[in-house]
GROMACS .gro file of N, CA, C and O in nm:
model
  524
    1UNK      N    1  -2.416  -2.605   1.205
    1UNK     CA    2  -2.344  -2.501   1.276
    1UNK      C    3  -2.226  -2.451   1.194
    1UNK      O    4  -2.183  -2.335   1.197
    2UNK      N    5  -2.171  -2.567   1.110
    2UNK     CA    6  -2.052  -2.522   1.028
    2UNK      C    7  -2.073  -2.412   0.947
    2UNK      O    8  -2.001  -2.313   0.927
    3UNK      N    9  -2.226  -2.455   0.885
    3UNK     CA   10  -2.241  -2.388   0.769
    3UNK      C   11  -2.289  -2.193   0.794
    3UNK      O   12  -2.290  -2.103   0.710
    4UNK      N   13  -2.315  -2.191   0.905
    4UNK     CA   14  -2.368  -2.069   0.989
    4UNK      C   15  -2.212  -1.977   1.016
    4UNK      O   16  -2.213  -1.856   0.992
    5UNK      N   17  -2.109  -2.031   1.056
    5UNK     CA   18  -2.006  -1.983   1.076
    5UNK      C   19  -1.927  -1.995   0.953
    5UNK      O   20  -1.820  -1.936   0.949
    6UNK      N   21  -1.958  -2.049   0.873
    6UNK     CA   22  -1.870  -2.005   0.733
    6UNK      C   23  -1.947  -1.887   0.685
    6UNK      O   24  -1.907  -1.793   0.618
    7UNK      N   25  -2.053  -1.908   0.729
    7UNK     CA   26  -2.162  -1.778   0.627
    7UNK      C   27  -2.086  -1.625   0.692
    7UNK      O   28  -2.034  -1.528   0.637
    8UNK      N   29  -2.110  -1.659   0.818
    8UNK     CA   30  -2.076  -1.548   0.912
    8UNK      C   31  -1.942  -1.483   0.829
    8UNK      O   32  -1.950  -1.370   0.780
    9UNK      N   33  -1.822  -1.564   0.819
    9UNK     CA   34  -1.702  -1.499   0.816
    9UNK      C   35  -1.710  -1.491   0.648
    9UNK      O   36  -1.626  -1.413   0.603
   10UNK      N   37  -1.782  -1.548   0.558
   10UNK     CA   38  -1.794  -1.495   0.457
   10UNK      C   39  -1.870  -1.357   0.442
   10UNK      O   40  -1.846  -1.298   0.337
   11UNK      N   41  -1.938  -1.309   0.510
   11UNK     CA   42  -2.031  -1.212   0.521
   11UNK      C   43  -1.940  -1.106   0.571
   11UNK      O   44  -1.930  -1.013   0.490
   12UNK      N   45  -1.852  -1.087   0.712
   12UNK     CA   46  -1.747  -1.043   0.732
   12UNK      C   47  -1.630  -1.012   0.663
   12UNK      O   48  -1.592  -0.895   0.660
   13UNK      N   49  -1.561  -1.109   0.600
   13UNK     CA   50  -1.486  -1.055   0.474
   13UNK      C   51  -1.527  -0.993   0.362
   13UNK      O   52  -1.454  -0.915   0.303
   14UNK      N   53  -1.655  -1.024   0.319
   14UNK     CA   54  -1.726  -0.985   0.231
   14UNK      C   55  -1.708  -0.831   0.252
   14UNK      O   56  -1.630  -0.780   0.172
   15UNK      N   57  -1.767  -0.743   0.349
   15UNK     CA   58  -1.810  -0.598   0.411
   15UNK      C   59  -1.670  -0.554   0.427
   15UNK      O   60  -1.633  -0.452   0.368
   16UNK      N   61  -1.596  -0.615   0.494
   16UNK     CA   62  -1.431  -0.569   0.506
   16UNK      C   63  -1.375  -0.505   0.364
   16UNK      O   64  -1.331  -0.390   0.354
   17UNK      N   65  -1.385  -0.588   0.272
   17UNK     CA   66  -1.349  -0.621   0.162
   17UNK      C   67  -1.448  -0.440   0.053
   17UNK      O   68  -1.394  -0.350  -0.011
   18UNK      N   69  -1.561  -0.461   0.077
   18UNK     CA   70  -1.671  -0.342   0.044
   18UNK      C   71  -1.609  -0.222   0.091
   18UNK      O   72  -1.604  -0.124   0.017
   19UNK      N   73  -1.560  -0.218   0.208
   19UNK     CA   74  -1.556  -0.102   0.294
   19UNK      C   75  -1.360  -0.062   0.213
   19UNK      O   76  -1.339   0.049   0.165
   20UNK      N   77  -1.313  -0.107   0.214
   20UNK     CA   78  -1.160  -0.125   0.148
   20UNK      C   79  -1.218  -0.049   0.000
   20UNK      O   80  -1.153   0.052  -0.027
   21UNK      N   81  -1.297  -0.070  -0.069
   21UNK     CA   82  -1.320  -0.001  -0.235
   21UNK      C   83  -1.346   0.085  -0.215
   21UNK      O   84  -1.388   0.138  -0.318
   22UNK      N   85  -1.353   0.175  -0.099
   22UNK     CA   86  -1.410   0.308  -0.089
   22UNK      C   87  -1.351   0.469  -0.005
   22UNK      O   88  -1.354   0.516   0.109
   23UNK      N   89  -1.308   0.505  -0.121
   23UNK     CA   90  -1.180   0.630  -0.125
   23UNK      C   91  -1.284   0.748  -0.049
   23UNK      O   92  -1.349   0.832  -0.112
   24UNK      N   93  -1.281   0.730   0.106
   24UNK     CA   94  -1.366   0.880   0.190
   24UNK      C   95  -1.289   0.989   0.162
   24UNK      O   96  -1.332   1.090   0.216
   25UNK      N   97  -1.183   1.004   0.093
   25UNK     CA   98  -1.100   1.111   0.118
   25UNK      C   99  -1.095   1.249  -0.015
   25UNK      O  100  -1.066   1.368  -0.003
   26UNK      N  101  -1.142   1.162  -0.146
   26UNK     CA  102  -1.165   1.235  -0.227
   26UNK      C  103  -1.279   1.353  -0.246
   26UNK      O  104  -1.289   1.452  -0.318
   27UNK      N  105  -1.359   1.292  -0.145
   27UNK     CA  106  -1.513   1.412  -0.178
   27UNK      C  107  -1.561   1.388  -0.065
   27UNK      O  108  -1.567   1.271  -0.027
   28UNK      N  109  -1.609   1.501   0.022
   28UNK     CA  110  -1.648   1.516   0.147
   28UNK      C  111  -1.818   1.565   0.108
   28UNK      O  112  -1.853   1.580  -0.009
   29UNK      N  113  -1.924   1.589   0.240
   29UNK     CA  114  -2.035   1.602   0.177
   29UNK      C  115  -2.038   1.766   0.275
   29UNK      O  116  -2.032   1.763   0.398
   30UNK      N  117  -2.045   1.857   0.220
   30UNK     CA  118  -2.020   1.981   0.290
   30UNK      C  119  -2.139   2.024   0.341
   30UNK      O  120  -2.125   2.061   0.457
   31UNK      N  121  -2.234   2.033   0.307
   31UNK     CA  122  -2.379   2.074   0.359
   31UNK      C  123  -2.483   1.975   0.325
   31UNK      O  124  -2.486   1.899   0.228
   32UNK      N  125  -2.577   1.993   0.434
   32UNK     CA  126  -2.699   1.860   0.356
   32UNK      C  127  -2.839   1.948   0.462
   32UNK      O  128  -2.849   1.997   0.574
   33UNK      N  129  -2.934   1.927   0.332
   33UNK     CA  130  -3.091   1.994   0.410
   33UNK      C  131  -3.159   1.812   0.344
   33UNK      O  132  -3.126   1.734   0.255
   34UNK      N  133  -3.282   1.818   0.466
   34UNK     CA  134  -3.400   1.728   0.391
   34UNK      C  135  -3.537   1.792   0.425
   34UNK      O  136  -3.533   1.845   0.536
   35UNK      N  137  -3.637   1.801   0.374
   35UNK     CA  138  -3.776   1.842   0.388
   35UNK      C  139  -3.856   1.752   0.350
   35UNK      O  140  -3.809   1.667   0.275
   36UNK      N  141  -3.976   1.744   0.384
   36UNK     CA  142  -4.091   1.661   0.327
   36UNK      C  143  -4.101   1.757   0.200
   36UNK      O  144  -4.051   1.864   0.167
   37UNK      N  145  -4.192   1.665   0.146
   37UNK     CA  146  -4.234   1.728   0.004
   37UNK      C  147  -4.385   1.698  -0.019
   37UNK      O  148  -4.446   1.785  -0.080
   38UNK      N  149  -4.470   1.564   0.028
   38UNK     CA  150  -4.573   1.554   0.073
   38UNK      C  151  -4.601   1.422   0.160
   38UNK      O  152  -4.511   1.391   0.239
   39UNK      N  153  -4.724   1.337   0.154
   39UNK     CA  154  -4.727   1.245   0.238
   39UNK      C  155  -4.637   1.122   0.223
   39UNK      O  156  -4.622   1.039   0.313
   40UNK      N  157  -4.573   1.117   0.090
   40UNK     CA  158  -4.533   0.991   0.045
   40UNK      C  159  -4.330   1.035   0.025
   40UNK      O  160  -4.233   0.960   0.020
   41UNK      N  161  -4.342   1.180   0.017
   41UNK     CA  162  -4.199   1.201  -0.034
   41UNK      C  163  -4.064   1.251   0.039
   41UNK      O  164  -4.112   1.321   0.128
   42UNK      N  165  -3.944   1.256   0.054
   42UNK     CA  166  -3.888   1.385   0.115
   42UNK      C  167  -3.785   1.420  -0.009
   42UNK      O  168  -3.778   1.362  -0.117
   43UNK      N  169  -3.722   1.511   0.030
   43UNK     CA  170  -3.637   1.571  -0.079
   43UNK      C  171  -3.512   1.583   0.024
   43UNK      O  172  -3.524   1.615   0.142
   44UNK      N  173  -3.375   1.547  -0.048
   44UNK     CA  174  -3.260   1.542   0.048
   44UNK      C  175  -3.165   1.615  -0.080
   44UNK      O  176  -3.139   1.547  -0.180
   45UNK      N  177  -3.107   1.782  -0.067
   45UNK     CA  178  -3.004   1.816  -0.089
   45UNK      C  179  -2.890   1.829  -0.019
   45UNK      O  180  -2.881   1.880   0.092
   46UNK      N  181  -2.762   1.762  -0.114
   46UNK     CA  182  -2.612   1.812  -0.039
   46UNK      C  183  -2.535   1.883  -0.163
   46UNK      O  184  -2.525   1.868  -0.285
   47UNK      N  185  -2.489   1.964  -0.066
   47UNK     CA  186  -2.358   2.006  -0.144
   47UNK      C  187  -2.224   1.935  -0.074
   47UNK      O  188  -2.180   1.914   0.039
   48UNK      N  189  -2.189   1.911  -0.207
   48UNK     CA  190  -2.044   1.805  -0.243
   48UNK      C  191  -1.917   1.832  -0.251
   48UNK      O  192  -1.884   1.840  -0.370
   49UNK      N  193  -1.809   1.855  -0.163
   49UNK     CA  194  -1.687   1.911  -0.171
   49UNK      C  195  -1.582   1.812  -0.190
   49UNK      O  196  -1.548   1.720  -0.117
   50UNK      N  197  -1.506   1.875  -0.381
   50UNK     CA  198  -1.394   1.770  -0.406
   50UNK      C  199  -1.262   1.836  -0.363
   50UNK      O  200  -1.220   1.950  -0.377
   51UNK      N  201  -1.217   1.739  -0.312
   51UNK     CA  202  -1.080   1.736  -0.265
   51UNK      C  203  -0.976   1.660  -0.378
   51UNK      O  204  -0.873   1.602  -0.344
   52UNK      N  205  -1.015   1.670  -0.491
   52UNK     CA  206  -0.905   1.647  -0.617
   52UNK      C  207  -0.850   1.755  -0.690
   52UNK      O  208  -0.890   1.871  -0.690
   53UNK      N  209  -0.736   1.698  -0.764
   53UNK     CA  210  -0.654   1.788  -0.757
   53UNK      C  211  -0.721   1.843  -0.897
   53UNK      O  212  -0.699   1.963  -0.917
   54UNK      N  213  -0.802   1.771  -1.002
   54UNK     CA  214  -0.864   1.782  -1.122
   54UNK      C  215  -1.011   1.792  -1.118
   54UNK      O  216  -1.089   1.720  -1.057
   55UNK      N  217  -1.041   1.922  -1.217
   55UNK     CA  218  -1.204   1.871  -1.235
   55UNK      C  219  -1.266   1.731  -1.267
   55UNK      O  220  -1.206   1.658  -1.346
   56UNK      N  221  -1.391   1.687  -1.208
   56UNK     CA  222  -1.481   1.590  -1.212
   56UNK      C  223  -1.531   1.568  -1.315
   56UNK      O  224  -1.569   1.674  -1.363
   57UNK      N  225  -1.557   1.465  -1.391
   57UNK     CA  226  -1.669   1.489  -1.498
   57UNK      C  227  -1.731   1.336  -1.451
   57UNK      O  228  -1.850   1.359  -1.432
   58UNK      N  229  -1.718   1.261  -1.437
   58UNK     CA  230  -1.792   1.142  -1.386
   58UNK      C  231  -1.766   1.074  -1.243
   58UNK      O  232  -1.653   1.066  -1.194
   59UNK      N  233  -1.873   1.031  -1.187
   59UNK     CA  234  -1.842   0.925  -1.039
   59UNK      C  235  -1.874   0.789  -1.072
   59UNK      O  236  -1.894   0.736  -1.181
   60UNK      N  237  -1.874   0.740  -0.952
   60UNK     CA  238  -1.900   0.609  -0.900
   60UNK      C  239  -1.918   0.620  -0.755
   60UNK      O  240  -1.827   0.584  -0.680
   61UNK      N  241  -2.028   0.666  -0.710
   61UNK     CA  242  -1.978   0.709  -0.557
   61UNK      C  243  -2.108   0.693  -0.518
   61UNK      O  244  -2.201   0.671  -0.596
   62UNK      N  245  -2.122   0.706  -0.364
   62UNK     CA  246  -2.190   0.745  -0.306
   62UNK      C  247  -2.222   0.801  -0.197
   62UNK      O  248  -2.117   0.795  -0.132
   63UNK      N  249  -2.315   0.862  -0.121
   63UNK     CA  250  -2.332   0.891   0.014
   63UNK      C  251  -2.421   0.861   0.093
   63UNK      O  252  -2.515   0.784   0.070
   64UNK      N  253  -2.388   0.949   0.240
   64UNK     CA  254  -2.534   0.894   0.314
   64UNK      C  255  -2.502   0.936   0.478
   64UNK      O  256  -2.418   1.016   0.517
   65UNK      N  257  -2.600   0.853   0.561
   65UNK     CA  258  -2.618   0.956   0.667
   65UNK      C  259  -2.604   0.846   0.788
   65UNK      O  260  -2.681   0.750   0.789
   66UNK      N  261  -2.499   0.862   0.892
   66UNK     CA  262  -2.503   0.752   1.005
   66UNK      C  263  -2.508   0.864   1.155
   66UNK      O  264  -2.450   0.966   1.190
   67UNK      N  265  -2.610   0.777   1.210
   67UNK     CA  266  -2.664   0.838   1.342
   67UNK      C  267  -2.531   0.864   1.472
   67UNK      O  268  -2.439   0.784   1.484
   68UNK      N  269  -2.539   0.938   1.524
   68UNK     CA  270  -2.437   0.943   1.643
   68UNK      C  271  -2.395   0.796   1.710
   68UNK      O  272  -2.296   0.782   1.782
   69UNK      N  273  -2.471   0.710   1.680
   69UNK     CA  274  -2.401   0.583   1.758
   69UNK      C  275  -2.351   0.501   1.650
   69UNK      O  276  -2.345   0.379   1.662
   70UNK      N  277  -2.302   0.583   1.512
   70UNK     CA  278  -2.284   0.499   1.390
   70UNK      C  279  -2.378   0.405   1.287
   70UNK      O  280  -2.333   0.343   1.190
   71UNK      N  281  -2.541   0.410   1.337
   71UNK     CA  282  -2.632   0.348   1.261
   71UNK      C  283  -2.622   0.377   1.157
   71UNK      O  284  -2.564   0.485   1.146
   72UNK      N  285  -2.664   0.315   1.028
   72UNK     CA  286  -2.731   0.356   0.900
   72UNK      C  287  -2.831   0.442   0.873
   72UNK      O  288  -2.915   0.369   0.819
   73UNK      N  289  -2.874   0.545   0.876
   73UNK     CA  290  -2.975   0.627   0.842
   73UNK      C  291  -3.070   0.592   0.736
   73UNK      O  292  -3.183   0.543   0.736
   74UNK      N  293  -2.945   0.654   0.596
   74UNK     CA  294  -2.985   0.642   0.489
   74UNK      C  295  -2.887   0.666   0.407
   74UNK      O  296  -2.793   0.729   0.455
   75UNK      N  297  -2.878   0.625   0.264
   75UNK     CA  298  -2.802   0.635   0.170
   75UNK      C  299  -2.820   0.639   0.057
   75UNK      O  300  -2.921   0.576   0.024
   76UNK      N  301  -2.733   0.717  -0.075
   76UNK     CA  302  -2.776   0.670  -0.223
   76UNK      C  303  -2.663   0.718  -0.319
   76UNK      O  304  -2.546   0.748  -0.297
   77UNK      N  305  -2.719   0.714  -0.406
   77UNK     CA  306  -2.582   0.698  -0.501
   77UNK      C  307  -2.553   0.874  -0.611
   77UNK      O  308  -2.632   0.904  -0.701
   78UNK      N  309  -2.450   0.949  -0.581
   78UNK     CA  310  -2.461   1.026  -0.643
   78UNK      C  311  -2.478   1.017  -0.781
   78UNK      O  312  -2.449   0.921  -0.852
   79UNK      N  313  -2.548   1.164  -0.827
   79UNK     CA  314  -2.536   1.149  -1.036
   79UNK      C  315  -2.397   1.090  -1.068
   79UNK      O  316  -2.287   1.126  -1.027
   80UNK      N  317  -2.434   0.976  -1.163
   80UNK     CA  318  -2.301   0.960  -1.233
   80UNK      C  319  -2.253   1.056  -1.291
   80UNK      O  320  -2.130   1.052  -1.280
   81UNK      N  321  -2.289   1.148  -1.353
   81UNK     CA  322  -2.244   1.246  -1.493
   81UNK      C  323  -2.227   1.391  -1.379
   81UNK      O  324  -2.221   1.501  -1.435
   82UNK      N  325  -2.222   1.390  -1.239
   82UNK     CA  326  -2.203   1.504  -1.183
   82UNK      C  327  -2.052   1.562  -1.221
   82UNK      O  328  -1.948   1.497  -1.213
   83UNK      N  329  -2.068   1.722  -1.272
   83UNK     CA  330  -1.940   1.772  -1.273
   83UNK      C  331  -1.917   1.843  -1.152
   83UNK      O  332  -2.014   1.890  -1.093
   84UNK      N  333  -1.793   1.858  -1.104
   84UNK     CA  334  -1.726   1.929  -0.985
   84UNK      C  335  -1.609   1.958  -1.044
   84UNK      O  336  -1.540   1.886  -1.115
   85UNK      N  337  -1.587   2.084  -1.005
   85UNK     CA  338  -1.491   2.198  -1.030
   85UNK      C  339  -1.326   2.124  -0.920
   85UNK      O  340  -1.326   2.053  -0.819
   86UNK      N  341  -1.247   2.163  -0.972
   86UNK     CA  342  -1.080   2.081  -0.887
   86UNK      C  343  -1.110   2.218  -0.778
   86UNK      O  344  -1.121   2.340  -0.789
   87UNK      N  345  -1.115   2.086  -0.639
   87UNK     CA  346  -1.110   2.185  -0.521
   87UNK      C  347  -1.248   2.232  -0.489
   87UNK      O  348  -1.274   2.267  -0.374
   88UNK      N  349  -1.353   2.234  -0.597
   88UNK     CA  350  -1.455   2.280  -0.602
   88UNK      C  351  -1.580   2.227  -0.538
   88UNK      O  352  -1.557   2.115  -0.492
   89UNK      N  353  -1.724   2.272  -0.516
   89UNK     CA  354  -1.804   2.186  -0.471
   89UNK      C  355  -1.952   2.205  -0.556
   89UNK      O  356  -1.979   2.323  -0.581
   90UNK      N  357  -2.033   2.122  -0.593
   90UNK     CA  358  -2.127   2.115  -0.672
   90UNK      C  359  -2.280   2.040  -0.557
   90UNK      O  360  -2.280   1.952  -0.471
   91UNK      N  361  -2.350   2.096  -0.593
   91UNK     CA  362  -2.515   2.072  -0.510
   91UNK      C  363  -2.605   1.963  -0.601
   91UNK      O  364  -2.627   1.987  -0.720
   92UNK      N  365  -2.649   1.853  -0.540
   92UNK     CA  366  -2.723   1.813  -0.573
   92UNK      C  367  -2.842   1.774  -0.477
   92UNK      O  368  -2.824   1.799  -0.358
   93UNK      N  369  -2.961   1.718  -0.515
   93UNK     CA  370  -3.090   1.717  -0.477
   93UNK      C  371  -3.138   1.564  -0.539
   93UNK      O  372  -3.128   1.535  -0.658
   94UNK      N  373  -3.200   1.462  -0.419
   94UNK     CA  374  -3.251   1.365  -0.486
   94UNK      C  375  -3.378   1.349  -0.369
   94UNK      O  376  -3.383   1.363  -0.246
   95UNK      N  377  -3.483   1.310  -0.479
   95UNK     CA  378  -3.611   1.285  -0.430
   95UNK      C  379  -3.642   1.121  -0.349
   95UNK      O  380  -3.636   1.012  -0.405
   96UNK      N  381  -3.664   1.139  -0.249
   96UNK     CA  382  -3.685   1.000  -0.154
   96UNK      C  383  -3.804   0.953  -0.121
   96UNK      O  384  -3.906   1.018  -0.143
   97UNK      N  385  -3.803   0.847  -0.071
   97UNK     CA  386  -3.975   0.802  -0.025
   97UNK      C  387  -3.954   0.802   0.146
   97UNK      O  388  -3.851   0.755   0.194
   98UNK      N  389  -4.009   0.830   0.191
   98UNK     CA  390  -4.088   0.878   0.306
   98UNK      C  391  -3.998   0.773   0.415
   98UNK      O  392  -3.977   0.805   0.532
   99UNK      N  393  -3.956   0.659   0.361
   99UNK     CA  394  -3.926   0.526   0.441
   99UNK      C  395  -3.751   0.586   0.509
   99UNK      O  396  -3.679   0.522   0.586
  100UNK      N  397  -3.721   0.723   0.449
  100UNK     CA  398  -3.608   0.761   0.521
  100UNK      C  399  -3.612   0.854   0.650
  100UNK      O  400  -3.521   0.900   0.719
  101UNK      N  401  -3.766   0.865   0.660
  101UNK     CA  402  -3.796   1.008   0.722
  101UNK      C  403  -3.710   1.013   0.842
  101UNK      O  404  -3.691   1.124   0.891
  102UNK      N  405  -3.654   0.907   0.898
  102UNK     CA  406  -3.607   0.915   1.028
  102UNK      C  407  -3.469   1.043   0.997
  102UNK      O  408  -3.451   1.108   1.100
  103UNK      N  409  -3.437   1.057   0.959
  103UNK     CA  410  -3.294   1.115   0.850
  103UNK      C  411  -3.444   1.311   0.888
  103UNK      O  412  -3.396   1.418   0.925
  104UNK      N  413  -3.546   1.299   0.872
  104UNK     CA  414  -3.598   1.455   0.943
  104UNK      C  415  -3.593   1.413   1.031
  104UNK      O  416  -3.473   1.410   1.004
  105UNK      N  417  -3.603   1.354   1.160
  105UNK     CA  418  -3.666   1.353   1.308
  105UNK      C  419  -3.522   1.327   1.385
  105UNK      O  420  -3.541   1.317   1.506
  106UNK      N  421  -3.423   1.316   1.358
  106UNK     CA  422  -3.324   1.344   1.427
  106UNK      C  423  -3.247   1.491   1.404
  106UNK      O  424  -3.238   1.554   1.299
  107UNK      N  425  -3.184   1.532   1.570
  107UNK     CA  426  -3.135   1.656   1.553
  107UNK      C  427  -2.996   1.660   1.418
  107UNK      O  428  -2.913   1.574   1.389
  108UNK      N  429  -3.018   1.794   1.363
  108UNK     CA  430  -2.878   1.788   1.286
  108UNK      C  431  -2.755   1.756   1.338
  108UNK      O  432  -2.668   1.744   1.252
  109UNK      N  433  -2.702   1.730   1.507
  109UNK     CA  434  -2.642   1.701   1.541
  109UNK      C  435  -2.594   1.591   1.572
  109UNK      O  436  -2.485   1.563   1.620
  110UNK      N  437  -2.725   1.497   1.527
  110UNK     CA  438  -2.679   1.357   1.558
  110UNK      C  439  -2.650   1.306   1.432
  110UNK      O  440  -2.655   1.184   1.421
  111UNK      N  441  -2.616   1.386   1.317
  111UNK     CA  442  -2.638   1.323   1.254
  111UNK      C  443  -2.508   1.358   1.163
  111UNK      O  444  -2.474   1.475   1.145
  112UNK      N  445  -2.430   1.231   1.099
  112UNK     CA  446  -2.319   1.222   1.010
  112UNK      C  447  -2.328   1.242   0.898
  112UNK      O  448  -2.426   1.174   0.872
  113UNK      N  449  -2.287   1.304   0.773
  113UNK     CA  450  -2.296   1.258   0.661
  113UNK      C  451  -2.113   1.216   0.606
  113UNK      O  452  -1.999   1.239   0.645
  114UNK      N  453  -2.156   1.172   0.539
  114UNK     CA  454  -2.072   1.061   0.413
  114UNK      C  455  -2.027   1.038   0.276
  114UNK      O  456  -2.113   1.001   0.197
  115UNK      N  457  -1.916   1.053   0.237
  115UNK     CA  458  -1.928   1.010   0.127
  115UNK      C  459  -1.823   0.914   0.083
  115UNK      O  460  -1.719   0.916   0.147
  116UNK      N  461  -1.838   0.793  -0.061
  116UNK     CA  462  -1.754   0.674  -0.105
  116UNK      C  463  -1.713   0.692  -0.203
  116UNK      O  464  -1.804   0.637  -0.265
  117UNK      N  465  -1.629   0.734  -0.299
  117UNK     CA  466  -1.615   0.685  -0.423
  117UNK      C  467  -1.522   0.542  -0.479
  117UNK      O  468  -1.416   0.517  -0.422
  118UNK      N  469  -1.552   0.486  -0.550
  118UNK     CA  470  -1.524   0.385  -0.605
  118UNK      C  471  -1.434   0.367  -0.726
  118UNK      O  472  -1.357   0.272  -0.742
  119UNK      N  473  -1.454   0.487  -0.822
  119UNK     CA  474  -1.451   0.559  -0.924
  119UNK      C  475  -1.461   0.719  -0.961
  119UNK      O  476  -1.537   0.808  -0.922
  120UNK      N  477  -1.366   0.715  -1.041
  120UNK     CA  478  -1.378   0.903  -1.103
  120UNK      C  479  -1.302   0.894  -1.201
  120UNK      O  480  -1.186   0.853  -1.195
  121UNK      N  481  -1.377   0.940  -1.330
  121UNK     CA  482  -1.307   1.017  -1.449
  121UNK      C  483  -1.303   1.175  -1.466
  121UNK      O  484  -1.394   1.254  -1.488
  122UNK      N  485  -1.179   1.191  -1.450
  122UNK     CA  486  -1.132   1.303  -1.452
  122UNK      C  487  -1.154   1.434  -1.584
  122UNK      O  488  -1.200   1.375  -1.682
  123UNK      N  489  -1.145   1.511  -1.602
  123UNK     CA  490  -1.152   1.625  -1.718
  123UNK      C  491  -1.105   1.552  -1.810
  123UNK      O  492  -1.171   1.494  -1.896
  124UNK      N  493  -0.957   1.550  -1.793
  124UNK     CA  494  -0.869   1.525  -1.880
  124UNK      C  495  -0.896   1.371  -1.964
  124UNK      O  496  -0.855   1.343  -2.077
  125UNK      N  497  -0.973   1.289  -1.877
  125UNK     CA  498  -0.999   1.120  -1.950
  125UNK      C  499  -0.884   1.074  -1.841
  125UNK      O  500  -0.849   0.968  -1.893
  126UNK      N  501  -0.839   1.082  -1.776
  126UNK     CA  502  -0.753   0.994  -1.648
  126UNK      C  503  -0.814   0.907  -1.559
  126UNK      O  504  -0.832   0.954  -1.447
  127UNK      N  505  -0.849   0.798  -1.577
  127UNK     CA  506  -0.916   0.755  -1.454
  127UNK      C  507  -0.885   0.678  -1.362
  127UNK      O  508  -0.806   0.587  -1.386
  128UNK      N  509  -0.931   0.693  -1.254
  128UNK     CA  510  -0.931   0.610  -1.083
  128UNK      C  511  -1.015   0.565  -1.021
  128UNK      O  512  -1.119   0.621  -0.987
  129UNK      N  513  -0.963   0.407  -0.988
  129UNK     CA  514  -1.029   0.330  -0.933
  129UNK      C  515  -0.971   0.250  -0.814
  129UNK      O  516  -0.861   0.196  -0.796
  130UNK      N  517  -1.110   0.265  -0.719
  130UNK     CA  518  -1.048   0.238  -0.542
  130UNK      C  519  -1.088   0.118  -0.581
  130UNK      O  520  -1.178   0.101  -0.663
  131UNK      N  521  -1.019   0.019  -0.522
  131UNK     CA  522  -1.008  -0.156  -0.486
  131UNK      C  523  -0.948  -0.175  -0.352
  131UNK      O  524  -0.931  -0.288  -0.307
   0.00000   0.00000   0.00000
């Protein structure tokens, strides 16, 4: 029983601890479409709005999609090498397997999107890192 309740609150600090490395405030996810693509695929574009004060030239980030009661949808990791304009917002597109489809079958209204960064190198070579 000990060993179940150490796991527990290690598992708990652990996620506390995850959720703390991750700066929501720098890049918001401004628009997001998904479509099938065929039996096995879907395709999920967002466009990406930075809220820095400098152009982007690298991440560490990611995003993703939580249901009106806060579930997990789905998630993934933006291009590392994505550039974004200071203030600016940049579109990307990543190809999925089918196992997200729930992310089509809910209304756009139930549905959140997200974004984390961890990391960003800036234009200039300045960089920041959330801990």
């Amino acid at each position: 029983m000990r060993i179940v309740v150490g796991f527990s609150l290690w598992m708990a600090l652990g996620a506390g601890q995850a959720n703390a490395a991750c700066n929501a405030d720098l890049l918001s996810v401004g628009d997001w479409s998904a479509r099938r693509l065929d039996d096995g695929n879907m395709e999920v574009q967002i466009i990406v709005k930075s809220n820095a004060p400098k152009p982007i030239r690298m991440l560490d980030a990611d995003f993703g999609f939580k249901d009106a009661l806060g579930g997990h949808v789905a998630a993934d990791a933006f291009e590392r090498d994505i550039e974004i304009p200071a203030s600016g917002s940049a579109t990307t597109a990543k190809k999925w397997p089918l196992t997200f489809e729930r992310l089509l079958k809910l209304k756009r209204e139930e549905v959140a999107a997200y974004a984390c960064v961890r990391a960003v190198l800036y234009e200039d070579g300045t960089k920041e890192e959330f801990k």
